[in-house]
C-alpha cells in the first residue's frame, strides 16, 4: 500500500489498531530495563497531532517513570488478522477536563471510580513519531507452504505480506 500524505498515513495506521483493545506500552525503568504495561487505547481516531490516548493513575510507577523519561513504544497485535504494529513516540500528560470527558468510557470506572473528574486520573498522550506495521495477506495455508518450502530449501521465505514504516 502506498500513501501520499501524513493524513493517509495516520488513517492507514489507525485502521490497523482501531479494533485492538489493548496496547502494550513499553518504557525504560529506573534501572534502564524495559517494562511494559497493557493499556486500553481510548482513541476513536488519530487526530492531526498524531496522538494515542490512555488513562493512567497519578503517582503510579508508570506515571513516575514517564515523568522522568518520556520515550515509549506501544505494540499492538491482531493474530487473527495477521497484523502487527509498533509505535514509537514520546509521552505527555494532558490536564484537559473536556478531553477526559470526551474519552471517558464505562470500563474506566473500574480504575477511576469518581469518573473523568477523578483526581487520580491522568490523561496520557503518546505523540507518535514513528510507526511500523506488518500485514500478512496470504492465507494460513499459503503461509505454511511458503515456510515449509523455505525450511526445506534453506532459503528465506518469500514475502508473506506488507511491511511499512511511517514517520508522523
Tab-separated table of C-alpha atoms in Angstrom:
chain	number	residue	atom	x	y	z
A	1	UNK	CA	0.000	0.000	0.000
A	2	UNK	CA	1.358	3.437	-0.884
A	3	UNK	CA	0.182	6.506	0.908
A	4	UNK	CA	0.881	10.055	-0.153
A	5	UNK	CA	0.215	12.257	2.847
A	6	UNK	CA	0.519	12.319	6.638
A	7	UNK	CA	-3.294	12.139	6.848
A	8	UNK	CA	-3.329	8.960	4.742
A	9	UNK	CA	-0.503	7.527	6.864
A	10	UNK	CA	-2.448	8.293	10.067
A	11	UNK	CA	-5.607	6.751	8.610
A	12	UNK	CA	-3.789	3.610	7.433
A	13	UNK	CA	-2.126	3.243	10.828
A	14	UNK	CA	-5.366	3.707	12.774
A	15	UNK	CA	-7.198	1.205	10.555
A	16	UNK	CA	-4.749	-1.422	11.818
A	17	UNK	CA	-5.133	-0.676	15.542
A	18	UNK	CA	-8.687	0.640	15.978
A	19	UNK	CA	-10.186	-2.750	16.833
A	20	UNK	CA	-7.359	-3.891	19.107
A	21	UNK	CA	-8.475	-3.159	22.640
A	22	UNK	CA	-5.120	-3.139	24.413
A	23	UNK	CA	-1.723	-1.796	23.501
A	24	UNK	CA	1.438	-2.793	25.358
A	25	UNK	CA	3.146	0.454	26.358
A	26	UNK	CA	6.867	-0.066	26.971
A	27	UNK	CA	9.153	2.371	28.750
A	28	UNK	CA	12.529	2.347	30.454
A	29	UNK	CA	12.505	1.575	34.149
A	30	UNK	CA	14.701	3.217	36.747
A	31	UNK	CA	17.380	0.562	36.210
A	32	UNK	CA	17.326	1.009	32.417
A	33	UNK	CA	15.417	-2.229	31.791
A	34	UNK	CA	12.344	-2.109	29.607
A	35	UNK	CA	8.944	-2.514	31.261
A	36	UNK	CA	5.581	-2.892	29.536
A	37	UNK	CA	2.033	-2.218	30.686
A	38	UNK	CA	-1.208	-3.236	28.969
A	39	UNK	CA	-3.297	-0.100	28.473
A	40	UNK	CA	-6.661	0.480	26.812
A	41	UNK	CA	-6.408	2.758	23.796
A	42	UNK	CA	-9.073	5.460	24.114
A	43	UNK	CA	-8.916	6.926	20.600
A	44	UNK	CA	-11.808	6.862	18.222
A	45	UNK	CA	-9.396	8.060	15.514
A	46	UNK	CA	-5.938	9.617	15.282
A	47	UNK	CA	-6.118	13.398	15.218
A	48	UNK	CA	-3.901	15.962	13.477
A	49	UNK	CA	-1.444	15.772	16.387
A	50	UNK	CA	-0.987	12.031	15.731
A	51	UNK	CA	-1.551	11.113	19.380
A	52	UNK	CA	-2.784	7.998	21.146
A	53	UNK	CA	-4.593	8.463	24.473
A	54	UNK	CA	-4.660	6.352	27.624
A	55	UNK	CA	-5.819	6.840	31.223
A	56	UNK	CA	-3.246	6.055	33.922
A	57	UNK	CA	-3.196	6.524	37.710
A	58	UNK	CA	-1.493	9.638	39.070
A	59	UNK	CA	1.601	8.808	41.126
A	60	UNK	CA	1.798	5.246	39.790
A	61	UNK	CA	5.116	3.690	38.818
A	62	UNK	CA	4.218	4.303	35.167
A	63	UNK	CA	3.375	7.965	35.807
A	64	UNK	CA	6.653	8.464	37.676
A	65	UNK	CA	8.777	6.740	35.008
A	66	UNK	CA	7.185	8.644	32.144
A	67	UNK	CA	7.745	11.891	34.042
A	68	UNK	CA	11.471	11.028	34.148
A	69	UNK	CA	11.806	9.547	30.635
A	70	UNK	CA	9.078	10.178	28.080
A	71	UNK	CA	10.309	7.842	25.312
A	72	UNK	CA	7.843	4.982	24.778
A	73	UNK	CA	6.816	2.246	22.410
A	74	UNK	CA	3.278	0.915	22.047
A	75	UNK	CA	2.865	-2.520	20.486
A	76	UNK	CA	-0.347	-3.922	19.041
A	77	UNK	CA	-1.009	-7.444	17.769
A	78	UNK	CA	-4.022	-8.863	15.980
A	79	UNK	CA	-3.058	-12.504	15.295
A	80	UNK	CA	-6.463	-13.327	13.772
A	81	UNK	CA	-5.835	-10.753	11.049
A	82	UNK	CA	-2.049	-11.308	10.965
A	83	UNK	CA	-1.426	-7.628	11.656
A	84	UNK	CA	1.292	-6.294	13.971
A	85	UNK	CA	2.068	-2.650	14.778
A	86	UNK	CA	4.899	-0.962	16.661
A	87	UNK	CA	4.589	2.739	17.515
A	88	UNK	CA	7.433	4.862	18.902
A	89	UNK	CA	6.943	8.285	20.387
A	90	UNK	CA	7.041	10.492	23.417
A	91	UNK	CA	4.649	10.573	26.346
A	92	UNK	CA	2.983	13.714	27.689
A	93	UNK	CA	0.360	14.322	30.345
A	94	UNK	CA	-2.683	16.387	29.438
A	95	UNK	CA	-4.744	18.189	32.058
A	96	UNK	CA	-7.837	18.865	29.966
A	97	UNK	CA	-11.131	18.100	31.717
A	98	UNK	CA	-13.111	18.348	28.458
A	99	UNK	CA	-10.803	15.882	26.682
A	100	UNK	CA	-11.003	13.445	29.616
A	101	UNK	CA	-14.799	13.646	29.426
A	102	UNK	CA	-14.758	13.026	25.640
A	103	UNK	CA	-12.528	9.946	26.020
A	104	UNK	CA	-14.279	8.545	29.098
A	105	UNK	CA	-15.855	5.096	28.835
A	106	UNK	CA	-17.721	2.961	31.385
A	107	UNK	CA	-14.842	0.436	31.699
A	108	UNK	CA	-12.543	3.164	33.016
A	109	UNK	CA	-14.787	3.454	36.102
A	110	UNK	CA	-13.242	0.226	37.452
A	111	UNK	CA	-9.908	2.067	37.784
A	112	UNK	CA	-11.213	5.589	38.373
A	113	UNK	CA	-14.445	5.332	40.410
A	114	UNK	CA	-15.007	9.092	40.563
A	115	UNK	CA	-15.347	9.325	36.784
A	116	UNK	CA	-13.454	11.584	34.409
A	117	UNK	CA	-13.043	14.149	37.198
A	118	UNK	CA	-11.249	11.622	39.448
A	119	UNK	CA	-8.195	13.414	40.875
A	120	UNK	CA	-6.212	10.176	40.455
A	121	UNK	CA	-6.874	10.078	36.680
A	122	UNK	CA	-4.116	11.270	34.341
A	123	UNK	CA	-4.627	11.539	30.597
A	124	UNK	CA	-1.532	10.170	28.893
A	125	UNK	CA	-0.905	11.199	25.292
A	126	UNK	CA	1.644	9.362	23.183
A	127	UNK	CA	2.860	11.636	20.402
A	128	UNK	CA	3.531	9.256	17.518
A	129	UNK	CA	6.868	9.919	15.869
A	130	UNK	CA	7.390	6.641	14.026
A	131	UNK	CA	5.268	3.591	13.329
A	132	UNK	CA	5.928	0.283	11.683
A	133	UNK	CA	3.443	-2.371	10.702
A	134	UNK	CA	3.364	-5.813	9.217
A	135	UNK	CA	0.297	-7.171	7.421
A	136	UNK	CA	0.220	-10.759	6.227
A	137	UNK	CA	-2.213	-11.063	3.362
A	138	UNK	CA	-1.764	-14.718	2.422
A	139	UNK	CA	-3.998	-17.426	3.814
A	140	UNK	CA	-2.684	-19.609	6.640
A	141	UNK	CA	-2.289	-22.476	4.183
A	142	UNK	CA	-0.184	-20.350	1.813
A	143	UNK	CA	1.914	-19.090	4.736
A	144	UNK	CA	2.580	-22.638	5.915
A	145	UNK	CA	3.504	-23.716	2.377
A	146	UNK	CA	5.967	-20.822	1.978
A	147	UNK	CA	7.517	-21.504	5.384
A	148	UNK	CA	7.806	-25.240	4.719
A	149	UNK	CA	9.362	-24.582	1.306
A	150	UNK	CA	11.866	-22.193	2.865
A	151	UNK	CA	12.733	-24.715	5.580
A	152	UNK	CA	13.308	-27.457	3.011
A	153	UNK	CA	15.331	-25.320	0.596
A	154	UNK	CA	17.272	-23.363	3.205
A	155	UNK	CA	16.179	-20.105	1.574
A	156	UNK	CA	14.359	-17.335	3.376
A	157	UNK	CA	10.601	-17.395	2.808
A	158	UNK	CA	9.241	-15.143	0.091
A	159	UNK	CA	7.406	-12.086	1.380
A	160	UNK	CA	4.325	-13.052	3.356
A	161	UNK	CA	2.790	-9.609	3.316
A	162	UNK	CA	3.382	-5.902	3.637
A	163	UNK	CA	5.901	-4.214	5.915
A	164	UNK	CA	5.766	-0.422	6.070
A	165	UNK	CA	7.406	2.309	8.124
A	166	UNK	CA	5.652	5.636	8.696
A	167	UNK	CA	7.112	8.818	10.157
A	168	UNK	CA	4.472	11.191	11.508
